[in-house]
Amino acid sequence: MVSTNFVFPRFRLRSIPNAIPILTKVARHTSSSTTSSLAKHVKSPVKWYLEKLDTHPLITKCTSSGIVAGSGNVLCQYIVHYYDHAKGNHGNDKKNSGNLTDAKSVPTFWDNYDSASTSRFVIIGVFLVGPVTHHWYRFVMARIPGVGIAPTIKRTVLDQIFFAPIFLPTFMSSLGILERRRMDDVLITVKDQYRKLLLANWAVWIPAMLFNFRYIPANLQVLFSNVVAFGWNVFLSYESSKWKYTHNEE
């Protein structure tokens, strides 16, 4: 038979002051180790990113490409919203059409924010831009090694004369498919906008890649490209929004 008598242990209040220093030391040790662990990653995000590029290059590039593409899209939407707000152009919003005399009825950025558009750019960044550029630049660096002026020019020419003219319509078509537009409509957009975007691409990426290949260390070239790609994705987001609205109106 199990005894049902239970005796509570004695607890002395005098033991509390003795336990406080011990608990304080434990808390300080835990806090110090946690803080140092966090500081290790917070103070050197570039180092952490470069380590991931070495250990998991494809996953890291795909993830960073998705983040850069999505962030560029969000910034583009914010700039457009701010510009429309400054002009007082709120009547274009379907949810807020009509006269907006009340300041409280003026739509905020989040009222007009298109999360689907951001999602599409993230998907393209992760599943198209990231893996394609990863394998392409490995191919280019293997075929044209070196850090001098001559190999730099050769890599840039190969990238912008051969790769860019093929990849740009691929990007545009993928975006149109994700928007669930008809294929004939997508092809019309590619045909109409291709020359303009290719010239813009050359204006941005030729000097960027020349600078990147010539002056940026090899382990930082991906990071530099992502910085440039952030601004490029802002531009592409703005241009793609005009394609969609134009063809929807037609």
mmCIF file of C-alpha atoms in Angstrom:
data_model
loop_
_atom_site.group_PDB
_atom_site.id
_atom_site.type_symbol
_atom_site.label_atom_id
_atom_site.label_comp_id
_atom_site.label_asym_id
_atom_site.label_seq_id
_atom_site.Cartn_x
_atom_site.Cartn_y
_atom_site.Cartn_z
ATOM 1 C CA MET A 1 0.000 0.000 0.000
ATOM 2 C CA VAL A 2 1.311 3.418 -0.938
ATOM 3 C CA SER A 3 1.422 5.859 1.895
ATOM 4 C CA THR A 4 -0.694 8.939 1.470
ATOM 5 C CA ASN A 5 1.206 10.917 4.061
ATOM 6 C CA PHE A 6 3.231 13.640 2.398
ATOM 7 C CA VAL A 7 5.558 15.892 4.323
ATOM 8 C CA PHE A 8 6.427 19.236 2.771
ATOM 9 C CA PRO A 9 10.101 20.125 2.995
ATOM 10 C CA ARG A 10 10.984 22.928 5.290
ATOM 11 C CA PHE A 11 11.715 26.182 3.604
ATOM 12 C CA ARG A 12 13.722 28.745 5.476
ATOM 13 C CA LEU A 13 13.516 32.401 4.577
ATOM 14 C CA ARG A 14 17.100 32.791 5.732
ATOM 15 C CA SER A 15 18.258 30.712 2.738
ATOM 16 C CA ILE A 16 16.955 33.249 0.224
ATOM 17 C CA PRO A 17 19.785 35.799 0.648
ATOM 18 C CA ASN A 18 22.319 33.000 0.223
ATOM 19 C CA ALA A 19 20.669 31.816 -3.000
ATOM 20 C CA ILE A 20 20.462 35.267 -4.599
ATOM 21 C CA PRO A 21 24.202 35.595 -5.464
ATOM 22 C CA ILE A 22 24.185 32.125 -7.038
ATOM 23 C CA LEU A 23 21.134 32.884 -9.145
ATOM 24 C CA THR A 24 22.632 36.226 -10.131
ATOM 25 C CA LYS A 25 25.817 34.571 -11.374
ATOM 26 C CA VAL A 26 23.834 32.003 -13.349
ATOM 27 C CA ALA A 27 21.673 34.736 -14.891
ATOM 28 C CA ARG A 28 24.705 36.839 -15.792
ATOM 29 C CA HIS A 29 26.482 33.867 -17.366
ATOM 30 C CA THR A 30 23.385 32.923 -19.411
ATOM 31 C CA SER A 31 22.761 36.507 -20.457
ATOM 32 C CA SER A 32 26.413 37.023 -21.380
ATOM 33 C CA SER A 33 26.598 33.883 -23.511
ATOM 34 C CA THR A 34 23.301 34.693 -25.239
ATOM 35 C CA THR A 35 24.315 38.297 -25.866
ATOM 36 C CA SER A 36 27.702 37.306 -27.260
ATOM 37 C CA SER A 37 26.044 34.753 -29.517
ATOM 38 C CA LEU A 38 23.614 37.349 -30.842
ATOM 39 C CA ALA A 39 26.314 39.993 -31.171
ATOM 40 C CA LYS A 40 28.426 37.572 -33.172
ATOM 41 C CA HIS A 41 25.735 37.460 -35.878
ATOM 42 C CA VAL A 42 24.489 41.042 -35.567
ATOM 43 C CA LYS A 43 27.921 42.668 -35.782
ATOM 44 C CA SER A 44 29.055 40.652 -38.789
ATOM 45 C CA PRO A 45 26.055 39.989 -41.072
ATOM 46 C CA VAL A 46 28.298 40.250 -44.136
ATOM 47 C CA LYS A 47 30.637 37.601 -42.713
ATOM 48 C CA TRP A 48 27.690 35.346 -41.904
ATOM 49 C CA TYR A 49 26.304 35.846 -45.431
ATOM 50 C CA LEU A 50 29.666 35.024 -47.020
ATOM 51 C CA GLU A 51 29.975 31.892 -44.886
ATOM 52 C CA LYS A 52 26.580 30.755 -46.129
ATOM 53 C CA LEU A 53 27.700 31.438 -49.694
ATOM 54 C CA ASP A 54 30.587 29.028 -49.120
ATOM 55 C CA THR A 55 28.591 26.307 -47.353
ATOM 56 C CA HIS A 56 25.222 26.601 -49.138
ATOM 57 C CA PRO A 57 25.797 28.760 -52.236
ATOM 58 C CA LEU A 58 22.699 27.885 -54.255
ATOM 59 C CA ILE A 59 20.207 28.141 -51.378
ATOM 60 C CA THR A 60 21.780 31.381 -50.162
ATOM 61 C CA LYS A 61 21.690 33.004 -53.599
ATOM 62 C CA CYS A 62 18.104 31.893 -54.235
ATOM 63 C CA THR A 63 16.982 33.206 -50.849
ATOM 64 C CA SER A 64 18.800 36.519 -51.196
ATOM 65 C CA SER A 65 17.466 36.956 -54.738
ATOM 66 C CA GLY A 66 13.919 36.455 -53.484
ATOM 67 C CA ILE A 67 14.410 38.940 -50.656
ATOM 68 C CA VAL A 68 15.963 41.540 -52.958
ATOM 69 C CA ALA A 69 13.235 41.143 -55.602
ATOM 70 C CA GLY A 70 10.420 41.309 -53.043
ATOM 71 C CA SER A 71 11.948 44.283 -51.225
ATOM 72 C CA GLY A 72 12.378 46.167 -54.483
ATOM 73 C CA ASN A 73 8.729 45.577 -55.295
ATOM 74 C CA VAL A 74 7.604 46.860 -51.883
ATOM 75 C CA LEU A 75 9.726 49.995 -52.236
ATOM 76 C CA CYS A 76 8.342 50.589 -55.728
ATOM 77 C CA GLN A 77 4.774 50.372 -54.450
ATOM 78 C CA TYR A 78 5.609 52.762 -51.620
ATOM 79 C CA ILE A 79 7.178 55.297 -53.992
ATOM 80 C CA VAL A 80 4.153 55.147 -56.307
ATOM 81 C CA HIS A 81 1.780 55.528 -53.357
ATOM 82 C CA TYR A 82 3.744 58.474 -51.960
ATOM 83 C CA TYR A 83 3.863 60.155 -55.384
ATOM 84 C CA ASP A 84 0.131 59.714 -55.909
ATOM 85 C CA HIS A 85 -0.550 60.974 -52.390
ATOM 86 C CA ALA A 86 1.580 64.071 -53.004
ATOM 87 C CA LYS A 87 -0.359 64.775 -56.196
ATOM 88 C CA GLY A 88 -3.671 64.124 -54.465
ATOM 89 C CA ASN A 89 -4.369 61.376 -56.995
ATOM 90 C CA HIS A 90 -6.518 59.032 -54.897
ATOM 91 C CA GLY A 91 -9.379 58.586 -57.298
ATOM 92 C CA ASN A 92 -7.580 55.818 -59.207
ATOM 93 C CA ASP A 93 -7.968 53.477 -56.292
ATOM 94 C CA LYS A 94 -10.992 51.252 -56.878
ATOM 95 C CA LYS A 95 -11.634 50.876 -53.175
ATOM 96 C CA ASN A 96 -11.577 54.610 -52.583
ATOM 97 C CA SER A 97 -13.097 56.079 -55.730
ATOM 98 C CA GLY A 98 -15.053 59.276 -55.434
ATOM 99 C CA ASN A 99 -14.377 62.475 -53.560
ATOM 100 C CA LEU A 100 -12.178 62.057 -50.515
ATOM 101 C CA THR A 101 -12.850 65.194 -48.572
ATOM 102 C CA ASP A 102 -12.268 63.550 -45.219
ATOM 103 C CA ALA A 103 -8.586 63.147 -44.359
ATOM 104 C CA LYS A 104 -9.343 59.889 -42.579
ATOM 105 C CA SER A 105 -10.689 58.402 -45.821
ATOM 106 C CA VAL A 106 -7.395 58.922 -47.670
ATOM 107 C CA PRO A 107 -5.998 55.435 -48.293
ATOM 108 C CA THR A 108 -2.783 54.496 -46.561
ATOM 109 C CA PHE A 109 0.036 52.572 -48.185
ATOM 110 C CA TRP A 110 -1.222 49.313 -46.689
ATOM 111 C CA ASP A 111 -4.728 49.945 -48.040
ATOM 112 C CA ASN A 112 -3.376 49.872 -51.589
ATOM 113 C CA TYR A 113 -0.491 47.469 -51.034
ATOM 114 C CA ASP A 114 -0.516 44.612 -53.558
ATOM 115 C CA SER A 115 0.889 41.609 -51.695
ATOM 116 C CA ALA A 116 0.314 39.381 -54.728
ATOM 117 C CA SER A 117 2.689 41.522 -56.777
ATOM 118 C CA THR A 118 5.384 41.199 -54.126
ATOM 119 C CA SER A 119 4.805 37.445 -53.936
ATOM 120 C CA ARG A 120 5.292 37.117 -57.682
ATOM 121 C CA PHE A 121 8.628 38.924 -57.545
ATOM 122 C CA VAL A 122 9.757 36.793 -54.608
ATOM 123 C CA ILE A 123 8.853 33.614 -56.512
ATOM 124 C CA ILE A 124 10.753 34.772 -59.599
ATOM 125 C CA GLY A 125 13.748 35.746 -57.478
ATOM 126 C CA VAL A 126 13.884 32.400 -55.679
ATOM 127 C CA PHE A 127 13.082 30.014 -58.514
ATOM 128 C CA LEU A 128 14.361 31.850 -61.606
ATOM 129 C CA VAL A 129 16.876 34.603 -60.928
ATOM 130 C CA GLY A 130 18.720 32.862 -58.099
ATOM 131 C CA PRO A 131 19.421 29.449 -59.674
ATOM 132 C CA VAL A 132 19.962 30.747 -63.228
ATOM 133 C CA THR A 133 22.468 33.429 -62.249
ATOM 134 C CA HIS A 134 24.214 31.029 -59.868
ATOM 135 C CA HIS A 135 25.006 28.537 -62.614
ATOM 136 C CA TRP A 136 25.602 31.189 -65.256
ATOM 137 C CA TYR A 137 28.252 33.122 -63.337
ATOM 138 C CA ARG A 138 30.001 29.925 -62.314
ATOM 139 C CA PHE A 139 30.183 29.080 -66.012
ATOM 140 C CA VAL A 140 31.460 32.544 -66.948
ATOM 141 C CA MET A 141 34.135 32.615 -64.244
ATOM 142 C CA ALA A 142 35.304 29.129 -65.205
ATOM 143 C CA ARG A 143 35.507 29.939 -68.906
ATOM 144 C CA ILE A 144 37.109 33.379 -68.494
ATOM 145 C CA PRO A 145 39.279 33.395 -65.355
ATOM 146 C CA GLY A 146 41.444 36.280 -64.228
ATOM 147 C CA VAL A 147 41.028 39.715 -62.652
ATOM 148 C CA GLY A 148 42.650 41.950 -65.251
ATOM 149 C CA ILE A 149 40.987 44.421 -67.572
ATOM 150 C CA ALA A 150 40.855 42.036 -70.538
ATOM 151 C CA PRO A 151 39.004 39.171 -68.753
ATOM 152 C CA THR A 152 36.732 41.715 -67.074
ATOM 153 C CA ILE A 153 35.660 43.122 -70.447
ATOM 154 C CA LYS A 154 35.237 39.627 -71.907
ATOM 155 C CA ARG A 155 33.001 38.472 -69.033
ATOM 156 C CA THR A 156 30.906 41.640 -69.220
ATOM 157 C CA VAL A 157 30.472 41.353 -72.990
ATOM 158 C CA LEU A 158 29.495 37.698 -72.700
ATOM 159 C CA ASP A 159 27.066 38.483 -69.902
ATOM 160 C CA GLN A 160 25.371 41.460 -71.530
ATOM 161 C CA ILE A 161 25.466 40.480 -75.209
ATOM 162 C CA PHE A 162 24.576 36.818 -74.841
ATOM 163 C CA PHE A 163 22.907 36.242 -71.462
ATOM 164 C CA ALA A 164 20.915 39.447 -70.867
ATOM 165 C CA PRO A 165 19.022 39.467 -74.201
ATOM 166 C CA ILE A 166 17.811 35.908 -73.492
ATOM 167 C CA PHE A 167 17.139 36.210 -69.778
ATOM 168 C CA LEU A 168 15.188 39.486 -69.973
ATOM 169 C CA PRO A 169 12.247 38.146 -72.046
ATOM 170 C CA THR A 170 12.312 35.005 -69.899
ATOM 171 C CA PHE A 171 11.819 37.189 -66.830
ATOM 172 C CA MET A 172 9.027 39.173 -68.482
ATOM 173 C CA SER A 173 7.233 36.044 -69.670
ATOM 174 C CA SER A 174 7.483 34.387 -66.251
ATOM 175 C CA LEU A 175 6.011 37.452 -64.595
ATOM 176 C CA GLY A 176 3.141 37.543 -67.083
ATOM 177 C CA ILE A 177 2.388 33.854 -66.498
ATOM 178 C CA LEU A 178 2.317 34.383 -62.730
ATOM 179 C CA GLU A 179 -0.123 37.237 -63.319
ATOM 180 C CA ARG A 180 -2.362 34.715 -65.149
ATOM 181 C CA ARG A 181 -2.401 36.744 -68.313
ATOM 182 C CA ARG A 182 -3.021 35.212 -71.722
ATOM 183 C CA MET A 183 0.105 34.074 -73.497
ATOM 184 C CA ASP A 184 -0.614 36.193 -76.574
ATOM 185 C CA ASP A 185 -0.940 39.225 -74.297
ATOM 186 C CA VAL A 186 2.365 38.349 -72.625
ATOM 187 C CA LEU A 187 4.110 38.038 -75.996
ATOM 188 C CA ILE A 188 2.735 41.410 -77.081
ATOM 189 C CA THR A 189 4.162 42.976 -73.916
ATOM 190 C CA VAL A 190 7.549 41.361 -74.497
ATOM 191 C CA LYS A 191 7.585 42.596 -78.087
ATOM 192 C CA ASP A 192 6.549 46.139 -77.163
ATOM 193 C CA GLN A 193 8.798 46.586 -74.121
ATOM 194 C CA TYR A 194 11.836 44.462 -75.001
ATOM 195 C CA ARG A 195 13.948 47.139 -76.679
ATOM 196 C CA LYS A 196 13.279 49.693 -73.952
ATOM 197 C CA LEU A 197 14.119 47.293 -71.122
ATOM 198 C CA LEU A 198 17.206 45.911 -72.851
ATOM 199 C CA LEU A 199 18.632 49.406 -73.291
ATOM 200 C CA ALA A 200 17.836 50.184 -69.664
ATOM 201 C CA ASN A 201 19.462 46.894 -68.646
ATOM 202 C CA TRP A 202 22.646 47.773 -70.526
ATOM 203 C CA ALA A 203 22.697 51.270 -69.048
ATOM 204 C CA VAL A 204 22.590 49.828 -65.517
ATOM 205 C CA TRP A 205 24.364 46.497 -65.679
ATOM 206 C CA ILE A 206 27.262 47.119 -68.100
ATOM 207 C CA PRO A 207 28.976 49.699 -65.853
ATOM 208 C CA ALA A 208 27.882 47.768 -62.759
ATOM 209 C CA MET A 209 29.388 44.487 -63.961
ATOM 210 C CA LEU A 210 32.567 46.167 -65.209
ATOM 211 C CA PHE A 211 33.048 47.686 -61.771
ATOM 212 C CA ASN A 212 32.069 44.430 -60.079
ATOM 213 C CA PHE A 213 34.415 42.172 -62.048
ATOM 214 C CA ARG A 214 37.297 44.655 -61.923
ATOM 215 C CA TYR A 215 37.314 46.083 -58.400
ATOM 216 C CA ILE A 216 35.095 43.984 -56.105
ATOM 217 C CA PRO A 217 36.706 40.928 -54.452
ATOM 218 C CA ALA A 218 35.326 37.628 -55.744
ATOM 219 C CA ASN A 219 33.707 36.743 -52.419
ATOM 220 C CA LEU A 220 31.814 40.073 -52.371
ATOM 221 C CA GLN A 221 30.676 40.170 -55.998
ATOM 222 C CA VAL A 222 27.357 38.469 -55.270
ATOM 223 C CA LEU A 223 26.645 40.954 -52.479
ATOM 224 C CA PHE A 224 27.449 43.895 -54.770
ATOM 225 C CA SER A 225 25.196 42.480 -57.496
ATOM 226 C CA ASN A 226 22.341 42.177 -55.000
ATOM 227 C CA VAL A 227 22.722 45.842 -54.063
ATOM 228 C CA VAL A 228 22.454 46.851 -57.728
ATOM 229 C CA ALA A 229 19.631 44.356 -58.279
ATOM 230 C CA PHE A 230 17.605 46.012 -55.522
ATOM 231 C CA GLY A 231 17.347 49.242 -57.504
ATOM 232 C CA TRP A 232 16.853 47.319 -60.747
ATOM 233 C CA ASN A 233 13.897 45.446 -59.231
ATOM 234 C CA VAL A 234 12.320 48.730 -58.173
ATOM 235 C CA PHE A 235 12.451 49.795 -61.826
ATOM 236 C CA LEU A 236 11.128 46.443 -63.103
ATOM 237 C CA SER A 237 8.278 46.519 -60.590
ATOM 238 C CA TYR A 238 7.234 49.952 -61.812
ATOM 239 C CA GLU A 239 7.443 48.960 -65.463
ATOM 240 C CA SER A 240 5.542 45.710 -64.918
ATOM 241 C CA SER A 241 2.717 47.543 -63.161
ATOM 242 C CA LYS A 242 2.267 49.708 -66.283
ATOM 243 C CA TRP A 243 2.161 46.633 -68.534
ATOM 244 C CA LYS A 244 -0.595 45.069 -66.474
ATOM 245 C CA TYR A 245 -2.761 48.168 -66.222
ATOM 246 C CA THR A 246 -2.338 49.078 -69.900
ATOM 247 C CA HIS A 247 -3.389 45.688 -71.182
ATOM 248 C CA ASN A 248 -6.201 45.354 -68.668
ATOM 249 C CA GLU A 249 -7.664 48.616 -69.917
ATOM 250 C CA GLU A 250 -7.386 47.459 -73.492
#
